[in-house]
Coordinates of C-alpha atoms in Angstrom, one line a residue:
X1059 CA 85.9 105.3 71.9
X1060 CA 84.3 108.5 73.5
X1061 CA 87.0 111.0 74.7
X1062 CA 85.8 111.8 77.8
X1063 CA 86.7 115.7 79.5
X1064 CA 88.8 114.7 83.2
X1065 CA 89.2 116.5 86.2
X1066 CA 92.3 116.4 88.1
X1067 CA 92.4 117.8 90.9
X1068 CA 95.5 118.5 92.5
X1069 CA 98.2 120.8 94.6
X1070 CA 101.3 122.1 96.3
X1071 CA 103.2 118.6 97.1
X1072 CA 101.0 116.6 95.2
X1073 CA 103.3 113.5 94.8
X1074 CA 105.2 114.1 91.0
X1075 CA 104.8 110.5 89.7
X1076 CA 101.1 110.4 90.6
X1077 CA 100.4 113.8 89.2
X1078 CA 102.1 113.3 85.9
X1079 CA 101.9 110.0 84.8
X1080 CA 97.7 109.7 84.7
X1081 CA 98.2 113.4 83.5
X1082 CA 100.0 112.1 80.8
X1083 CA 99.0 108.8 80.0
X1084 CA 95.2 109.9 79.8
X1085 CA 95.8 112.5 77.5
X1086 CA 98.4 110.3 75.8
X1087 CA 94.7 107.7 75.4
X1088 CA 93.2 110.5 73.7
X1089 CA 91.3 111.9 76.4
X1090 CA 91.0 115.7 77.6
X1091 CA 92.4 116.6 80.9
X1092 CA 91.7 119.8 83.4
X1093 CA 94.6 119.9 86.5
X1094 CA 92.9 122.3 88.6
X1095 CA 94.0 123.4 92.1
X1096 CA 92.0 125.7 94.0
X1097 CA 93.3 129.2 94.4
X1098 CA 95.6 128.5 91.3
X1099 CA 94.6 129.8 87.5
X1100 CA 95.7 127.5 84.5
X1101 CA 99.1 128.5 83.6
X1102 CA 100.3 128.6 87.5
X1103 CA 102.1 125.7 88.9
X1104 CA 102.3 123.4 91.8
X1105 CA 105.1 122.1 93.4
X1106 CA 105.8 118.0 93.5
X1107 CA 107.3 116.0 96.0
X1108 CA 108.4 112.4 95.0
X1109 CA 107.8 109.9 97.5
X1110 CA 110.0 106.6 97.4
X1111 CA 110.3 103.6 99.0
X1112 CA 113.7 102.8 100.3
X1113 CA 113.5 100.7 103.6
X1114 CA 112.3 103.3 106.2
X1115 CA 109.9 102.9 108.4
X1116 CA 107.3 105.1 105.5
X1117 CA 108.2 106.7 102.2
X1118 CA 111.3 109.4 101.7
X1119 CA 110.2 112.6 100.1
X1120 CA 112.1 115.1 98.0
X1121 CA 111.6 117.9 95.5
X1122 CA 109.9 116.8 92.6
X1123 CA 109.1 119.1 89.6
X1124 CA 107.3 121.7 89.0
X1125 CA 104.1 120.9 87.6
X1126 CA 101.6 123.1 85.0
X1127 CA 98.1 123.5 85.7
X1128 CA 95.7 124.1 82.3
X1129 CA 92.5 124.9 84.2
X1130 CA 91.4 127.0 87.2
X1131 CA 89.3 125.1 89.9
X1132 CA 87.7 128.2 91.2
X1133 CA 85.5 128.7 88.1
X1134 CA 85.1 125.1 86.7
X1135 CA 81.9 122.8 86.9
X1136 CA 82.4 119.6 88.0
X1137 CA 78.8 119.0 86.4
X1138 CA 81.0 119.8 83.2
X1139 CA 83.5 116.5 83.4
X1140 CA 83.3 113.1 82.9
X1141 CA 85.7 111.5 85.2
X1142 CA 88.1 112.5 88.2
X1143 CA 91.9 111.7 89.1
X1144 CA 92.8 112.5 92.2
X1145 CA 96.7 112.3 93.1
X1146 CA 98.2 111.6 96.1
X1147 CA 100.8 113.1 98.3
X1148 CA 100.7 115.7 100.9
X1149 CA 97.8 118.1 98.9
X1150 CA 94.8 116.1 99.3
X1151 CA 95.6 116.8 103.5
X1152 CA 94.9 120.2 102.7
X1153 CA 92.7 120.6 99.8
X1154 CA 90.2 117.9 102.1
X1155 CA 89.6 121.7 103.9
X1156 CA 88.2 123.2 100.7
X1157 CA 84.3 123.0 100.6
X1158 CA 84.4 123.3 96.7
X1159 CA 86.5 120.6 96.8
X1160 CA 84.2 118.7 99.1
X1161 CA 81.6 119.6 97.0
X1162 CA 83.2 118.5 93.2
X1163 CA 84.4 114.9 94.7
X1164 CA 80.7 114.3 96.5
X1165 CA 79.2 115.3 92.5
X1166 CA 81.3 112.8 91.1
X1167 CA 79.5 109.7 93.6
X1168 CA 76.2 111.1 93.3
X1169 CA 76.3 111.3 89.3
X1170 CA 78.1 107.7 89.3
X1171 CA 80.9 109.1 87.5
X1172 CA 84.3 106.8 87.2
X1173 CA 87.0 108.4 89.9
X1174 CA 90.7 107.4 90.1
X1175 CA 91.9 107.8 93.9
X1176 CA 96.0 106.7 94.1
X1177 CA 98.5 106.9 97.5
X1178 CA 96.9 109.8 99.9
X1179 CA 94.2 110.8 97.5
X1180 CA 91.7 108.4 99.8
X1181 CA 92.5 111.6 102.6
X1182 CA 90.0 113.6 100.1
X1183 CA 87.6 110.7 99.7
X1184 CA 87.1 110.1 103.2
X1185 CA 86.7 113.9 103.9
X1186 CA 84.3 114.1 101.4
X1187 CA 81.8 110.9 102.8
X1188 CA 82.0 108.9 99.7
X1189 CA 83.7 105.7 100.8
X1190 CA 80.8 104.2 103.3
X1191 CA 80.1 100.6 101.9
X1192 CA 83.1 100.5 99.3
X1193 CA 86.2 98.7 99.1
X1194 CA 89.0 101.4 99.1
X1195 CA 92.7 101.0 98.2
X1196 CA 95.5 103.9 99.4
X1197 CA 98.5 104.0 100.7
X1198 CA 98.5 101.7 104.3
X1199 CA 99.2 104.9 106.7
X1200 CA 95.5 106.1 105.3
X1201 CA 93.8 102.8 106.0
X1202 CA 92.5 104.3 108.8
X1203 CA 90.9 107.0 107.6
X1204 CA 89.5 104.5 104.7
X1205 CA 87.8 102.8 107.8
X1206 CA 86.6 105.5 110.0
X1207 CA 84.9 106.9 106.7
X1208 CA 83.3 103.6 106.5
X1209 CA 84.9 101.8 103.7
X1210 CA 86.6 98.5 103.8
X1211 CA 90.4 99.0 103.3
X1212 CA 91.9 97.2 100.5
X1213 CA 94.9 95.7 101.5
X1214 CA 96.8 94.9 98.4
X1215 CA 100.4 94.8 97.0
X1216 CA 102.2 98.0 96.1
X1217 CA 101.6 97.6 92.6
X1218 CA 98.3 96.8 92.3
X1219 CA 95.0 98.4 92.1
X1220 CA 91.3 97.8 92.9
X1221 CA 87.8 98.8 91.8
X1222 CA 84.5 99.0 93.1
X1223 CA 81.9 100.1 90.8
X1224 CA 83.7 103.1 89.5
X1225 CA 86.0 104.0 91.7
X1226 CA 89.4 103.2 91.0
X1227 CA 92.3 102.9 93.7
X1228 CA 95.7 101.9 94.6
X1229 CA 98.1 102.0 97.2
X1230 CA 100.8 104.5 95.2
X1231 CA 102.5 104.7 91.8
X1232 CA 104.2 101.7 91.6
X1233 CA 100.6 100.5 90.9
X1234 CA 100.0 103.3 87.7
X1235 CA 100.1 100.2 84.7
X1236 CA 97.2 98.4 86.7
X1237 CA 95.6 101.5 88.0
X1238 CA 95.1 103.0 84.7
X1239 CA 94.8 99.8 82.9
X1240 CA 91.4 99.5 85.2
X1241 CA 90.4 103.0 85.2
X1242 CA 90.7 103.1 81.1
X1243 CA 88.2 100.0 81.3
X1244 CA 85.9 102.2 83.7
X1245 CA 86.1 104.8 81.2
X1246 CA 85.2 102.2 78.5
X1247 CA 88.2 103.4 77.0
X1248 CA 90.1 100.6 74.3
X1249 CA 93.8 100.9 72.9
X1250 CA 94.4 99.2 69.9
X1251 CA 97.7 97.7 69.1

């Protein structure tokens, strides 16, 4: 397997288990990962929120960690990576205002690189143009963004994910074992037992 070099990008309120666990689990699969938020140098952190489900009418948020960047978004290349991750939670509402931002998420649809999308992170995508004639996953109170954008909204269970080409998505974390599982495949990556 080919380690490949993955962008996160990421921010204030990003949700914790979304942030942390691909974070984690890709590095974990051997791979190299850059968080990045804009505005932000590697070292600095943002702030989590965890969002649960616990029979409101939408998810309960409260103070996640605190979560270290390693890379600084204002000088990276997204020519330079091979993949991108893009959490959910409140962040990608704001960083969907950033024109670099714009501008790395658009690179990685033109170059036909794989991109994980989970919960919110389909905010970004929309903003960004890329989801016109793809199947799209995120959490349900984005579905219609997903459609305005001009994707077709996956509607599938909580804890499962979906891919189209190379895009990777899924509704929120309770998906992460299928939503990595298919975005290690996209990445041709194999784990041996």
């Amino acid at each position: 397997m080919a380690a490949k070099k993955i962008l996160m990008i990421t921010g204030d309120f990003t949700e914790d288990y979304e942030t942390m666990v691909p974070f984690q689990a890709l590095l974990m699969a051997g791979h190299t990962v850059h968080a990045a938020c804009p505005g932000k140098k590697a070292g600095e952190r943002v702030r989590t929120a965890i969002h649960d489900f616990e029979g409101d009418q939408t998810y309960s948020e409260k103070p996640g960690h605190n979560f270290t960047l390693n890379a600084e978004f204002d000088s990276l290349r997204a020519e330079d990576y091979d993949a991108l991750v893009i959490p959910g939670g409140r962040a990608p509402e704001y960083l969907r205002l950033n024109p670099k931002v714009i501008a790395a998420v658009q690179h990685f649809f033109t170059a036909d690189k794989p991109v994980a999308a989970i919960c919110h992170g389909a905010q970004l995508l929309a903003a960004a143009g890329v989801l016109r004639g793809r199947s799209c996953s995120a959490y349900p109170a984005c579905a219609p963004e997903v459609r305005a954008a001009g994707g077709e909204y996956a509607e599938i269970p909580i804890d499962r994910a979906t891919t189209d080409g190379k895009l990777v998505t899924a509704p929120a974390w309770p998906a992460h074992p299928d939503w990595l599982a298919q975005f290690l495949r996209v990445l041709g990556t194999r784990l041996e037992p």
